[in-house]
Coordinates of C-alpha atoms and ligand atoms in Angstrom, one line a residue:
X13 CA 89.8 32.1 90.2
X14 CA 88.8 29.8 87.4
X15 CA 91.2 27.2 86.3
X16 CA 93.3 27.8 83.2
X17 CA 96.6 26.0 82.8
X18 CA 99.5 27.8 81.3
X19 CA 100.1 27.4 77.6
X20 CA 102.0 29.5 75.1
X21 CA 105.7 28.8 75.8
X22 CA 106.9 26.8 78.8
X23 CA 110.7 26.9 79.3
X24 CA 112.7 23.8 79.2
X25 CA 111.1 22.3 76.1
X26 CA 112.3 22.4 72.5
X27 CA 110.9 25.1 70.2
X28 CA 113.5 24.9 67.6
X29 CA 112.5 23.2 64.3
X30 CA 116.1 22.4 63.5
X31 CA 116.5 20.4 66.7
X32 CA 113.7 18.0 66.0
X33 CA 115.1 14.5 65.5
X34 CA 114.4 13.1 62.1
X35 CA 110.9 11.5 62.1
X36 CA 108.6 9.7 59.8
X37 CA 104.9 10.5 60.1
X38 CA 102.6 7.6 60.7
X39 CA 100.7 6.8 57.5
X40 CA 96.9 7.0 57.7
X41 CA 96.7 5.1 54.4
X42 CA 98.8 2.0 55.4
X43 CA 97.5 -0.8 57.5
X44 CA 99.6 -2.0 60.4
X45 CA 100.5 -5.1 58.4
X46 CA 102.1 -2.7 55.9
X47 CA 99.5 -3.1 53.2
X48 CA 98.5 0.2 51.5
X49 CA 94.9 1.4 51.8
X50 CA 93.7 2.1 48.2
X51 CA 89.9 2.0 48.4
X52 CA 87.2 3.9 50.4
X53 CA 85.9 0.5 51.6
X54 CA 89.3 -0.5 52.9
X55 CA 89.6 2.8 54.8
X56 CA 86.1 2.4 56.3
X57 CA 86.2 -1.3 57.2
X58 CA 89.9 -1.9 58.0
X59 CA 92.1 1.2 58.5
X60 CA 89.6 3.4 60.4
X61 CA 88.8 0.8 63.0
X62 CA 92.5 0.0 63.4
X63 CA 93.3 3.7 64.1
X64 CA 90.4 4.1 66.5
X65 CA 91.7 1.0 68.4
X66 CA 95.2 2.5 68.6
X67 CA 93.8 5.6 70.3
X68 CA 91.7 3.5 72.7
X69 CA 94.7 1.4 73.7
X70 CA 97.4 4.0 73.8
X71 CA 95.9 7.4 74.5
X72 CA 92.3 8.0 75.5
X73 CA 91.1 4.5 76.6
X74 CA 88.0 2.6 75.7
X75 CA 84.5 4.2 76.2
X76 CA 82.7 1.3 77.9
X77 CA 79.7 -0.2 76.0
X78 CA 77.6 0.4 79.2
X79 CA 78.3 4.2 78.8
X80 CA 77.4 4.1 75.2
X81 CA 74.0 2.6 76.2
X82 CA 73.6 5.1 79.0
X83 CA 70.1 5.9 80.1
X84 CA 69.5 9.6 80.4
X85 CA 66.4 11.5 81.5
X86 CA 66.0 14.9 79.8
X87 CA 64.1 17.8 81.4
X88 CA 63.7 21.3 80.1
X89 CA 64.4 23.4 83.1
X90 CA 64.1 26.8 81.4
X91 CA 62.8 28.2 78.1
X92 CA 62.7 31.8 76.9
X93 CA 61.5 32.9 73.4
X94 CA 63.0 36.4 73.7
X95 CA 66.5 35.9 75.0
X96 CA 69.4 38.2 74.1
X97 CA 67.0 41.1 73.1
X98 CA 64.9 38.8 70.9
X99 CA 67.8 37.4 68.9
X100 CA 67.5 34.0 70.4
X101 CA 65.3 31.3 71.8
X102 CA 67.1 30.1 74.9
X103 CA 66.6 26.7 76.5
X104 CA 68.3 24.9 79.4
X105 CA 68.0 21.2 79.6
X106 CA 69.1 18.8 82.3
X107 CA 70.3 15.3 81.4
X108 CA 70.3 13.0 84.4
X109 CA 72.2 9.8 83.9
X110 CA 71.3 6.4 85.5
X111 CA 74.3 4.2 86.5
X112 CA 74.7 1.0 84.6
X113 CA 73.0 -2.1 86.0
X114 CA 75.2 -3.8 88.6
X115 CA 77.3 -0.7 89.3
X116 CA 77.1 1.2 92.6
X117 CA 78.9 4.5 92.0
X118 CA 80.3 6.5 95.0
X119 CA 77.7 8.9 96.4
X120 CA 79.7 11.9 95.2
X121 CA 79.8 10.8 91.5
X122 CA 78.3 13.3 89.1
X123 CA 75.2 12.4 87.1
X124 CA 73.7 15.7 85.9
X125 CA 74.6 17.5 82.7
X126 CA 73.1 21.0 82.0
X127 CA 72.8 21.9 78.3
X128 CA 72.6 25.6 77.5
X129 CA 71.0 26.0 74.0
X130 CA 70.6 29.1 71.9
X131 CA 68.6 29.0 68.7
X132 CA 68.3 31.9 66.2
X133 CA 64.7 33.2 67.0
X134 CA 64.1 34.1 63.3
X135 CA 64.9 30.6 62.1
X136 CA 62.7 29.0 64.8
X137 CA 59.8 31.3 63.8
X138 CA 60.3 30.4 60.1
X139 CA 60.6 26.7 60.9
X140 CA 64.0 26.5 59.2
X141 CA 66.1 23.5 60.3
X142 CA 68.9 25.0 62.4
X143 CA 72.6 24.1 62.2
X144 CA 74.3 23.9 65.6
X145 CA 77.7 24.2 67.0
X146 CA 78.2 22.2 70.2
X147 CA 81.1 22.6 72.6
X148 CA 82.3 22.0 76.2
X149 CA 83.1 25.2 78.1
X150 CA 85.8 25.7 80.8
X151 CA 84.2 28.3 83.0
X152 CA 80.5 27.4 83.2
X153 CA 77.5 28.1 81.0
X154 CA 77.0 31.5 82.7
X155 CA 80.3 32.6 81.3
X156 CA 79.7 32.2 77.5
X157 CA 77.6 35.3 77.1
X158 CA 76.3 38.1 79.2
X159 CA 72.8 36.8 79.7
X160 CA 71.2 37.1 83.2
X161 CA 68.8 34.3 82.2
X162 CA 71.5 31.6 82.3
X163 CA 71.1 29.4 85.3
X164 CA 74.5 28.9 86.9
X165 CA 75.6 25.4 88.0
X166 CA 78.4 24.7 90.5
X167 CA 81.9 25.0 89.3
X168 CA 85.0 23.2 90.5
X169 CA 88.0 25.0 91.9
X170 CA 90.9 24.5 94.2
X171 CA 92.1 27.5 96.1
X172 CA 95.8 28.1 96.0
X173 CA 97.7 26.2 98.7
X174 CA 94.6 24.1 99.5
X175 CA 94.1 20.4 98.7
X176 CA 90.4 20.6 99.0
X177 CA 88.2 20.8 95.9
X178 CA 85.4 23.3 96.0
X179 CA 82.1 22.8 94.0
X180 CA 80.3 26.0 94.3
X181 CA 78.0 28.3 92.4
X182 CA 80.0 31.0 90.5
X183 CA 79.9 34.7 91.4
X184 CA 77.6 36.8 89.3
X185 CA 80.7 38.7 88.1
X186 CA 81.6 35.6 86.1
X187 CA 78.7 36.1 83.7
X188 CA 79.8 36.7 80.2
X189 CA 83.5 36.4 81.0
X190 CA 84.1 34.0 78.1
X191 CA 82.1 36.1 75.6
X192 CA 85.0 36.5 73.3
X193 CA 85.7 32.8 73.2
X194 CA 82.1 31.9 72.3
X195 CA 80.8 34.7 70.1
X196 CA 77.2 33.6 70.7
X197 CA 75.7 36.7 69.0
X198 CA 77.9 36.2 65.9
X199 CA 76.7 32.6 65.5
X200 CA 73.1 33.6 66.0
X201 CA 73.1 36.4 63.5
X202 CA 74.6 34.0 61.0
X203 CA 71.8 31.6 61.5
X204 CA 73.6 29.1 63.7
X205 CA 72.6 27.8 67.1
X206 CA 74.9 27.1 70.0
X207 CA 74.8 24.3 72.5
X208 CA 77.3 24.3 75.3
X209 CA 78.0 22.2 78.4
X210 CA 80.3 22.8 81.4
X211 CA 83.1 20.1 81.4
X212 CA 83.1 19.9 85.2
X213 CA 79.6 18.5 85.0
X214 CA 81.3 15.4 83.7
X215 CA 84.6 15.3 85.5
X216 CA 86.5 17.8 87.7
X217 CA 89.7 18.8 85.9
X218 CA 92.0 17.9 88.8
X219 CA 94.3 15.1 89.8
X220 CA 92.7 12.7 92.3
X221 CA 89.2 13.9 91.5
X222 CA 88.2 10.6 89.8
X223 CA 85.6 9.8 92.4
X224 CA 83.4 12.6 91.2
X225 CA 83.6 11.5 87.5
X226 CA 80.6 10.4 85.6
X227 CA 82.9 7.5 84.6
X228 CA 81.9 5.9 87.9
X229 CA 78.4 5.4 86.6
X230 CA 79.6 2.9 84.0
X231 CA 82.9 1.5 85.3
X232 CA 83.9 -0.1 88.6
X233 CA 87.1 1.1 90.3
X234 CA 88.8 -2.1 89.1
X235 CA 87.7 -1.4 85.6
X236 CA 88.9 2.2 85.9
X237 CA 92.4 0.9 86.8
X238 CA 92.7 -1.2 83.6
X239 CA 95.6 -0.1 81.2
X240 CA 93.1 0.9 78.5
X241 CA 90.5 2.5 80.8
X242 CA 89.0 5.8 79.8
X243 CA 90.2 9.0 81.4
X244 CA 88.8 12.5 81.8
X245 CA 89.1 13.3 78.1
X246 CA 87.0 10.2 77.4
X247 CA 84.4 11.4 79.9
X248 CA 84.3 14.9 78.4
X249 CA 84.0 13.4 74.9
X250 CA 81.3 11.1 76.1
X251 CA 79.3 14.0 77.4
X252 CA 79.5 15.7 74.0
X253 CA 77.9 12.6 72.5
X254 CA 75.1 12.6 75.2
X255 CA 74.4 16.3 74.5
X256 CA 74.3 15.4 70.8
X257 CA 71.7 12.7 71.6
X258 CA 69.4 15.3 72.9
X259 CA 70.0 17.8 70.0
X260 CA 69.3 15.0 67.5
X261 CA 65.7 14.6 68.8
X262 CA 65.0 18.3 68.8
X263 CA 62.7 19.0 65.7
X264 CA 64.0 22.6 65.4
X265 CA 67.6 21.4 64.8
X266 CA 69.0 20.2 61.5
X267 CA 70.3 16.7 62.4
X268 CA 72.8 16.6 59.5
X269 CA 74.4 19.9 60.4
X270 CA 75.8 19.6 63.9
X271 CA 79.4 20.7 64.4
X272 CA 81.5 20.0 67.5
X273 CA 84.0 22.5 68.7
X274 CA 86.6 22.8 71.5
X275 CA 89.7 24.6 72.6
X276 CA 92.9 23.1 73.9
X277 CA 92.2 20.2 76.3
X278 CA 88.6 20.6 75.3
X279 CA 89.7 20.5 71.7
X280 CA 91.3 17.1 72.5
X281 CA 87.9 16.1 73.9
X282 CA 86.1 17.4 70.7
X283 CA 88.6 15.6 68.5
X284 CA 88.1 12.4 70.4
X285 CA 84.3 12.8 70.5
X286 CA 84.1 13.4 66.7
X287 CA 86.5 10.5 66.1
X288 CA 84.3 8.0 67.9
X289 CA 80.9 9.4 67.0
X290 CA 80.2 9.7 63.3
X291 CA 77.0 11.6 64.1
X292 CA 79.1 14.7 64.5
X293 CA 78.9 16.4 61.0
X294 CA 82.0 18.7 61.4
X295 CA 84.9 19.4 63.8
X296 CA 86.1 22.9 64.5
X297 CA 89.1 22.4 66.8
X298 CA 91.1 25.3 68.2
X299 CA 94.7 24.6 69.3
X300 CA 94.0 21.1 70.6
X301 CA 97.8 20.6 70.6
X302 CA 99.6 17.5 71.9
X303 CA 97.4 14.6 72.8
X304 CA 95.1 16.2 70.2
X305 CA 95.9 17.3 66.7
X306 CA 99.7 18.0 67.0
X307 CA 102.3 15.6 65.8
X308 CA 103.7 14.1 69.0
X309 CA 106.8 12.6 67.3
X310 CA 108.0 16.2 66.5
X311 CA 108.2 16.8 70.3
X312 CA 108.1 20.5 69.6
X313 CA 106.6 22.2 72.6
X314 CA 104.6 19.8 74.8
X315 CA 105.8 16.3 75.4
X316 CA 104.1 13.1 76.6
X317 CA 106.2 13.5 79.7
X318 CA 104.5 16.9 80.4
X319 CA 101.0 15.7 79.7
X320 CA 101.4 12.6 81.8
X321 CA 103.1 14.4 84.6
X322 CA 100.6 17.3 84.8
X323 CA 97.4 15.6 83.6
X324 CA 97.7 11.8 84.0
X325 CA 93.9 11.5 84.6
X326 CA 93.1 12.9 81.1
X327 CA 94.4 9.7 79.4
X328 CA 94.3 5.9 79.8
X329 CA 97.0 4.4 82.1
X330 CA 98.8 2.9 79.0
X331 CA 99.6 6.5 77.9
X332 CA 102.4 6.5 80.5
X333 CA 104.3 4.0 78.4
X334 CA 105.1 6.7 75.9
X335 CA 106.7 9.1 78.4
X336 CA 110.2 9.8 76.9
X337 CA 109.2 7.9 73.7
X338 CA 107.3 10.7 71.9
X339 CA 108.7 9.6 68.5
X340 CA 107.4 6.0 68.9
X341 CA 103.8 6.7 69.9
X342 CA 101.7 4.5 67.5
X343 CA 98.7 6.9 67.7
X344 CA 99.7 10.4 66.6
X345 CA 97.7 13.6 65.8
X346 CA 97.6 13.1 62.1
X347 CA 95.9 9.7 62.6
X348 CA 93.4 11.3 65.1
X349 CA 92.5 14.0 62.6
X350 CA 92.1 11.4 59.8
X351 CA 89.3 9.8 61.7
X352 CA 87.1 12.8 60.8
X353 CA 87.2 12.0 57.1
X354 CA 85.1 12.5 55.0
X355 CA 83.4 15.0 57.4
X356 CA 84.4 18.7 57.4
X357 CA 87.4 19.5 59.5
X358 CA 88.8 22.9 60.6
X359 CA 92.2 22.9 62.3
X360 CA 92.9 26.2 63.9
X361 CA 96.2 27.3 65.4
X362 CA 97.7 30.5 66.9
X363 CA 101.2 32.0 66.3
X364 CA 101.7 32.7 69.9
X365 CA 100.9 29.2 70.9
X366 CA 104.3 27.4 70.3
X367 CA 103.5 25.0 73.1
X368 CA 100.8 23.4 70.8
X369 CA 103.1 23.4 67.7
X370 CA 101.1 25.2 65.0
X371 CA 103.2 23.6 62.3
X372 CA 102.5 20.1 63.7
X373 CA 98.8 20.9 63.6
X374 CA 99.1 22.0 59.9
X375 CA 101.0 18.8 59.1
X376 CA 98.2 16.7 60.6
X377 CA 95.6 18.5 58.5
X378 CA 97.8 17.9 55.4
X379 CA 98.3 14.2 56.2
X380 CA 94.6 13.6 56.8
X381 CA 93.8 15.4 53.6
X382 CA 95.1 12.3 51.8
X383 CA 92.2 10.3 53.3
X384 CA 89.7 12.9 52.2
X385 CA 91.1 12.7 48.7
X386 CA 90.7 8.9 48.7
X387 CA 87.1 9.4 49.8
X388 CA 86.4 11.9 47.0
X389 CA 86.3 15.1 49.1
X390 CA 88.3 18.2 48.2
X391 CA 91.0 18.8 50.8
X392 CA 94.5 20.3 51.1
X393 CA 96.7 19.4 48.1
X394 CA 99.7 17.3 48.9
X395 CA 102.1 20.2 48.2
X396 CA 100.3 22.7 50.4
X397 CA 102.6 24.8 52.6
X398 CA 101.8 26.3 56.0
X399 CA 99.8 29.4 55.0
X400 CA 100.8 33.0 55.9
X401 CA 99.6 34.2 59.4
X402 CA 95.9 35.2 59.4
X403 CA 95.4 33.6 55.9
X404 CA 93.1 30.5 56.2
X405 CA 93.5 27.8 53.6
X406 CA 91.0 25.2 52.5
X407 CA 87.9 27.3 53.2
X408 CA 86.3 26.1 50.0
X409 CA 86.9 22.4 50.7
X410 CA 86.5 19.8 53.5
X411 CA 89.8 20.5 55.3
X412 CA 90.7 24.0 56.4
X413 CA 93.5 25.4 58.5
X414 CA 94.7 28.7 59.8
X415 CA 97.4 30.1 62.1
X416 CA 96.2 33.4 63.4
X417 CA 98.0 36.2 65.2
X418 CA 97.7 36.1 69.0
X419 CA 97.9 33.7 71.8
X420 CA 96.4 30.4 73.0
X421 CA 92.8 31.4 73.0
X422 CA 89.6 31.4 70.9
X423 CA 88.9 34.7 69.1
X424 CA 86.4 36.3 66.7
X425 CA 88.8 35.5 63.9
X426 CA 88.5 31.8 64.6
X427 CA 84.7 32.0 64.7
X428 CA 84.4 34.2 61.5
X429 CA 86.3 31.6 59.6
X430 CA 84.5 28.6 61.2
X431 CA 81.3 30.2 60.0
X432 CA 82.6 30.9 56.5
X433 CA 83.8 27.3 56.2
X434 CA 80.4 25.9 57.3
X435 CA 78.5 28.4 55.1
X436 CA 80.5 27.2 52.1
X437 CA 79.7 23.5 52.9
X438 CA 76.2 23.7 54.3
X439 CA 74.9 26.8 52.5
X440 CA 74.7 30.3 53.9
X441 CA 71.9 30.6 56.5
X442 CA 69.3 33.3 56.2
X443 CA 70.5 36.0 58.5
X444 CA 68.5 36.6 61.7
Ligands
GCU512 C1 98.1 22.9 79.1 C2 98.4 21.5 78.5 C3 97.8 21.4 77.1 C4 96.4 21.9 77.0 C5 96.3 23.3 77.6 C6 94.8 23.8 77.7 O1 98.9 23.9 78.5 O2 99.7 21.3 78.6 O3 98.0 20.1 76.6 O4 95.9 21.8 75.7 O5 96.7 23.2 78.9 O6 93.9 23.0 77.9 O7 94.7 25.0 77.8

């Protein structure tokens, strides 16, 4: 079975708004020395780098410069002009990474990333620059749509009761199992392309799997033990930026209209990728929750204790310092989200996902909106209230939010509204 951690509502945690200890949100528009941020220049040159540094030191760790200068070799391994009954041009591209000079990674370290790319065939034929949504997937490229042409790559799993990780080709029955979560045909018919990568190509999502991580190509074991060393979320985010490198040199793609998306832990990775890499033009994040867009100091639903206990490898070692100190964390969700400004941001929540605290995600979007306003972009007004269920707000501006019916998941409702939001900002694409 493919790995999915429980979400929704885990007993033993607080879900009662009235039991949240009084808290003050961190202020995206105040420097750590207390001075207010009143100009766009001050935001860009002082506060933004300060916030980024807080996340590097306390949450996700530093992406090493050697990784940012990674050498990758790209090879198109498959191309089809008539995929999905002629709706799409499909391409599969392998990126092979060289380790950094002076580093000898363990033999088992991963160094291959397979990009699955769908472009709307009509837009390719008409030479229209194509907007793209890029995201990491949980269950392998073969799962995102029922297309026998997708070349499967090995997936990680750990059979119940076993301590051994398996890295094996998925069964044919897993093709298209994440169709609902990806809505590839919907994107294509609206004129958008999709690029997706399997997160396990970068790092296996298990405790004690660090020896397989792509991080080993750029950091020595000693460096990986540093208090601010990058973790798995850092590796996944890094992979998104490397896929972006390859999209940016594709002449069919509009280099100014590339959105990054992600759900849950992979929403955290998308948040962190977009925060670090300004070449991402928009962020569509579904239920990234705590350690992502939620307000940790509310401690409603998941806590740092839970994250650190279950998924210590996602974060930098320093993150452990905040166990039991949720209300003191100096890098909280609203600051993470503010790093998107002034680029389009869609924060999506689900009613049945109390574990991720939908209201906390709303408050992050609201708080970050102040930065957008400073930078001259329309965003949520300061008096905005959490909207009614299934009623997105902000679709006509740069910051949108919704809380939909249903559970911790990605649905057609999420995608329909992501597309509306992008259409409003980037112009409606000619339908395929
Ligand atoms: C767990 C984890 C969350 C995470 C989620 C997911 O529930 O506690 O932080 O977002 O898994 O990735 O589905």
